[in-house]
């Protein structure tokens, strides 16, 4: 992983491209369904608000010990943006999240993207633990976490279950 930002990666059907503010135009439509925020809170953002958020994310964490790595997901077959994955990395621990827009759900893209993200993060050995926090009623997200090799723990944070994966020997 590159210290100054995320490197692109690919899966069978997706290209994960490092976030740029210019993606706000396409991503505002991808993230426009209020149903996407049922378990996470928040609401769809217009293009200007999303661009401002992306600019902040691309600038990076104000904490030098923490890195924010964000990617948009592009479906290789048609070139359309379909969602995003992200990782907040501190030391050898990465906390991940993913969102796939409603029109692309049910096709396995979230599982593919999350599994690809975990493999990408673990590939160079600097990340040794991957975490995700999932609302207990969000069964689709739990299935995605399981497909990425994470397992639920007994730990909770802000009403969500902590999911965990360690690299063997970590």
Tab-separated table of C-alpha atoms in Angstrom:
chain	number	residue	atom	x	y	z
A	1	UNK	CA	0.000	0.000	0.000
A	2	UNK	CA	1.276	3.426	-0.812
A	3	UNK	CA	1.820	5.765	2.123
A	4	UNK	CA	0.549	8.806	0.209
A	5	UNK	CA	-2.717	7.241	-0.816
A	6	UNK	CA	-4.430	4.150	-2.060
A	7	UNK	CA	-3.334	2.265	-5.119
A	8	UNK	CA	-5.934	0.983	-7.580
A	9	UNK	CA	-6.886	-2.679	-7.555
A	10	UNK	CA	-9.135	-4.938	-9.575
A	11	UNK	CA	-11.438	-7.891	-9.035
A	12	UNK	CA	-13.004	-10.154	-11.626
A	13	UNK	CA	-15.597	-7.575	-12.666
A	14	UNK	CA	-14.649	-4.348	-10.901
A	15	UNK	CA	-11.974	-1.691	-11.021
A	16	UNK	CA	-11.383	0.017	-7.671
A	17	UNK	CA	-10.109	3.488	-8.515
A	18	UNK	CA	-8.603	5.852	-5.937
A	19	UNK	CA	-11.139	8.498	-4.987
A	20	UNK	CA	-10.993	11.889	-6.704
A	21	UNK	CA	-13.360	14.822	-6.235
A	22	UNK	CA	-14.246	14.561	-9.926
A	23	UNK	CA	-16.120	11.312	-9.202
A	24	UNK	CA	-18.754	13.258	-7.213
A	25	UNK	CA	-20.789	13.886	-10.364
A	26	UNK	CA	-21.331	10.187	-11.072
A	27	UNK	CA	-21.385	9.028	-7.470
A	28	UNK	CA	-24.174	11.434	-6.441
A	29	UNK	CA	-26.518	9.413	-8.658
A	30	UNK	CA	-25.133	6.057	-7.437
A	31	UNK	CA	-25.706	7.073	-3.805
A	32	UNK	CA	-29.054	8.837	-4.322
A	33	UNK	CA	-31.401	6.159	-2.926
A	34	UNK	CA	-32.386	7.015	0.677
A	35	UNK	CA	-32.679	3.252	1.363
A	36	UNK	CA	-28.856	3.047	1.283
A	37	UNK	CA	-28.781	4.930	4.600
A	38	UNK	CA	-31.286	2.775	6.515
A	39	UNK	CA	-28.642	1.144	8.725
A	40	UNK	CA	-25.845	3.721	8.590
A	41	UNK	CA	-27.775	6.942	9.028
A	42	UNK	CA	-27.396	10.037	6.925
A	43	UNK	CA	-29.052	10.884	3.664
A	44	UNK	CA	-28.105	11.270	0.010
A	45	UNK	CA	-25.877	14.258	-0.737
A	46	UNK	CA	-26.103	16.475	-3.776
A	47	UNK	CA	-23.118	16.714	-6.094
A	48	UNK	CA	-21.671	19.834	-4.449
A	49	UNK	CA	-21.811	18.361	-0.927
A	50	UNK	CA	-20.378	15.060	-2.135
A	51	UNK	CA	-17.562	16.869	-3.983
A	52	UNK	CA	-16.704	18.789	-0.796
A	53	UNK	CA	-16.658	15.552	1.205
A	54	UNK	CA	-14.468	13.855	-1.395
A	55	UNK	CA	-12.061	16.802	-1.311
A	56	UNK	CA	-11.760	16.412	2.477
A	57	UNK	CA	-11.280	12.657	2.180
A	58	UNK	CA	-8.650	13.045	-0.536
A	59	UNK	CA	-6.768	15.567	1.613
A	60	UNK	CA	-6.381	12.801	4.174
A	61	UNK	CA	-6.761	12.451	7.886
A	62	UNK	CA	-5.604	15.345	10.053
A	63	UNK	CA	-4.022	12.671	12.271
A	64	UNK	CA	-0.680	11.674	10.706
A	65	UNK	CA	-0.926	8.232	12.346
A	66	UNK	CA	-4.142	7.520	10.440
A	67	UNK	CA	-4.648	7.083	6.701
A	68	UNK	CA	-7.898	7.381	4.783
A	69	UNK	CA	-7.998	5.202	1.685
A	70	UNK	CA	-11.072	5.448	-0.524
A	71	UNK	CA	-11.929	3.912	-3.884
A	72	UNK	CA	-14.878	4.187	-6.249
A	73	UNK	CA	-16.036	0.978	-7.889
A	74	UNK	CA	-16.354	0.910	-11.657
A	75	UNK	CA	-18.041	-2.019	-13.380
A	76	UNK	CA	-15.569	-3.018	-16.055
A	77	UNK	CA	-18.234	-4.368	-18.441
A	78	UNK	CA	-20.010	-1.028	-18.937
A	79	UNK	CA	-17.662	1.523	-17.330
A	80	UNK	CA	-20.323	2.758	-14.898
A	81	UNK	CA	-19.643	3.667	-11.289
A	82	UNK	CA	-21.513	1.386	-8.891
A	83	UNK	CA	-20.341	2.179	-5.347
A	84	UNK	CA	-17.286	2.526	-3.157
A	85	UNK	CA	-15.037	0.818	-0.635
A	86	UNK	CA	-12.959	2.514	2.012
A	87	UNK	CA	-10.411	1.775	4.703
A	88	UNK	CA	-9.255	3.817	7.667
A	89	UNK	CA	-5.792	2.504	8.480
A	90	UNK	CA	-3.991	3.047	11.764
A	91	UNK	CA	-0.895	1.012	12.367
A	92	UNK	CA	-1.591	-2.538	11.258
A	93	UNK	CA	-5.372	-2.228	11.617
A	94	UNK	CA	-7.765	-1.313	8.805
A	95	UNK	CA	-11.412	-0.529	9.453
A	96	UNK	CA	-13.347	-1.045	6.238
A	97	UNK	CA	-16.736	-0.168	4.783
A	98	UNK	CA	-18.510	-0.588	1.465
A	99	UNK	CA	-21.594	0.690	-0.326
A	100	UNK	CA	-23.025	-0.502	-3.630
A	101	UNK	CA	-25.783	1.554	-5.225
A	102	UNK	CA	-29.280	0.078	-5.269
A	103	UNK	CA	-29.364	-0.665	-9.044
A	104	UNK	CA	-26.223	-2.838	-8.695
A	105	UNK	CA	-27.259	-4.740	-5.573
A	106	UNK	CA	-28.020	-8.449	-5.756
A	107	UNK	CA	-25.260	-9.133	-8.298
A	108	UNK	CA	-22.451	-10.000	-5.877
A	109	UNK	CA	-20.577	-6.738	-6.437
A	110	UNK	CA	-20.394	-5.853	-2.730
A	111	UNK	CA	-19.006	-9.282	-1.813
A	112	UNK	CA	-16.515	-9.105	-4.672
A	113	UNK	CA	-15.450	-5.563	-3.783
A	114	UNK	CA	-15.086	-6.229	-0.047
A	115	UNK	CA	-13.145	-9.459	-0.596
A	116	UNK	CA	-10.939	-7.643	-3.124
A	117	UNK	CA	-10.364	-4.793	-0.675
A	118	UNK	CA	-9.363	-7.167	2.131
A	119	UNK	CA	-6.971	-9.048	-0.173
A	120	UNK	CA	-5.517	-5.740	-1.375
A	121	UNK	CA	-5.012	-4.464	2.175
A	122	UNK	CA	-3.381	-7.684	3.374
A	123	UNK	CA	-1.183	-8.158	0.303
A	124	UNK	CA	1.860	-6.149	1.369
A	125	UNK	CA	1.847	-7.234	5.018
A	126	UNK	CA	1.456	-3.785	6.576
A	127	UNK	CA	-2.188	-4.421	7.509
A	128	UNK	CA	-2.552	-7.364	9.880
A	129	UNK	CA	-6.120	-6.895	11.156
A	130	UNK	CA	-9.285	-5.904	9.286
A	131	UNK	CA	-12.401	-4.675	11.085
A	132	UNK	CA	-15.913	-3.705	10.036
A	133	UNK	CA	-18.904	-2.530	12.050
A	134	UNK	CA	-22.300	-3.798	10.917
A	135	UNK	CA	-25.807	-3.106	12.176
A	136	UNK	CA	-27.194	-6.380	13.577
A	137	UNK	CA	-30.267	-6.230	11.303
A	138	UNK	CA	-28.257	-5.596	8.138
A	139	UNK	CA	-28.093	-9.202	6.945
A	140	UNK	CA	-26.830	-8.299	3.466
A	141	UNK	CA	-23.842	-6.448	4.904
A	142	UNK	CA	-23.152	-9.325	7.304
A	143	UNK	CA	-23.055	-11.678	4.313
A	144	UNK	CA	-20.596	-9.349	2.578
A	145	UNK	CA	-18.336	-9.280	5.647
A	146	UNK	CA	-18.421	-13.069	5.864
A	147	UNK	CA	-17.528	-13.380	2.180
A	148	UNK	CA	-14.533	-11.109	2.836
A	149	UNK	CA	-13.318	-13.472	5.548
A	150	UNK	CA	-14.438	-11.442	8.560
A	151	UNK	CA	-16.253	-13.025	11.501
A	152	UNK	CA	-18.583	-11.397	14.028
A	153	UNK	CA	-17.298	-10.804	17.536
A	154	UNK	CA	-19.071	-10.173	20.834
A	155	UNK	CA	-17.913	-6.539	20.689
A	156	UNK	CA	-20.298	-3.695	19.882
A	157	UNK	CA	-19.685	-0.086	18.916
A	158	UNK	CA	-22.411	2.519	18.437
A	159	UNK	CA	-25.091	-0.176	18.135
A	160	UNK	CA	-23.153	-2.197	15.568
A	161	UNK	CA	-21.417	-5.557	15.809
A	162	UNK	CA	-17.656	-5.546	15.293
A	163	UNK	CA	-16.506	-8.002	12.628
A	164	UNK	CA	-12.856	-9.061	12.624
A	165	UNK	CA	-10.194	-10.783	10.571
A	166	UNK	CA	-6.578	-11.283	11.600
A	167	UNK	CA	-3.746	-12.385	9.386
A	168	UNK	CA	-2.465	-15.719	10.713
A	169	UNK	CA	0.447	-15.033	13.041
A	170	UNK	CA	-0.615	-11.420	13.647
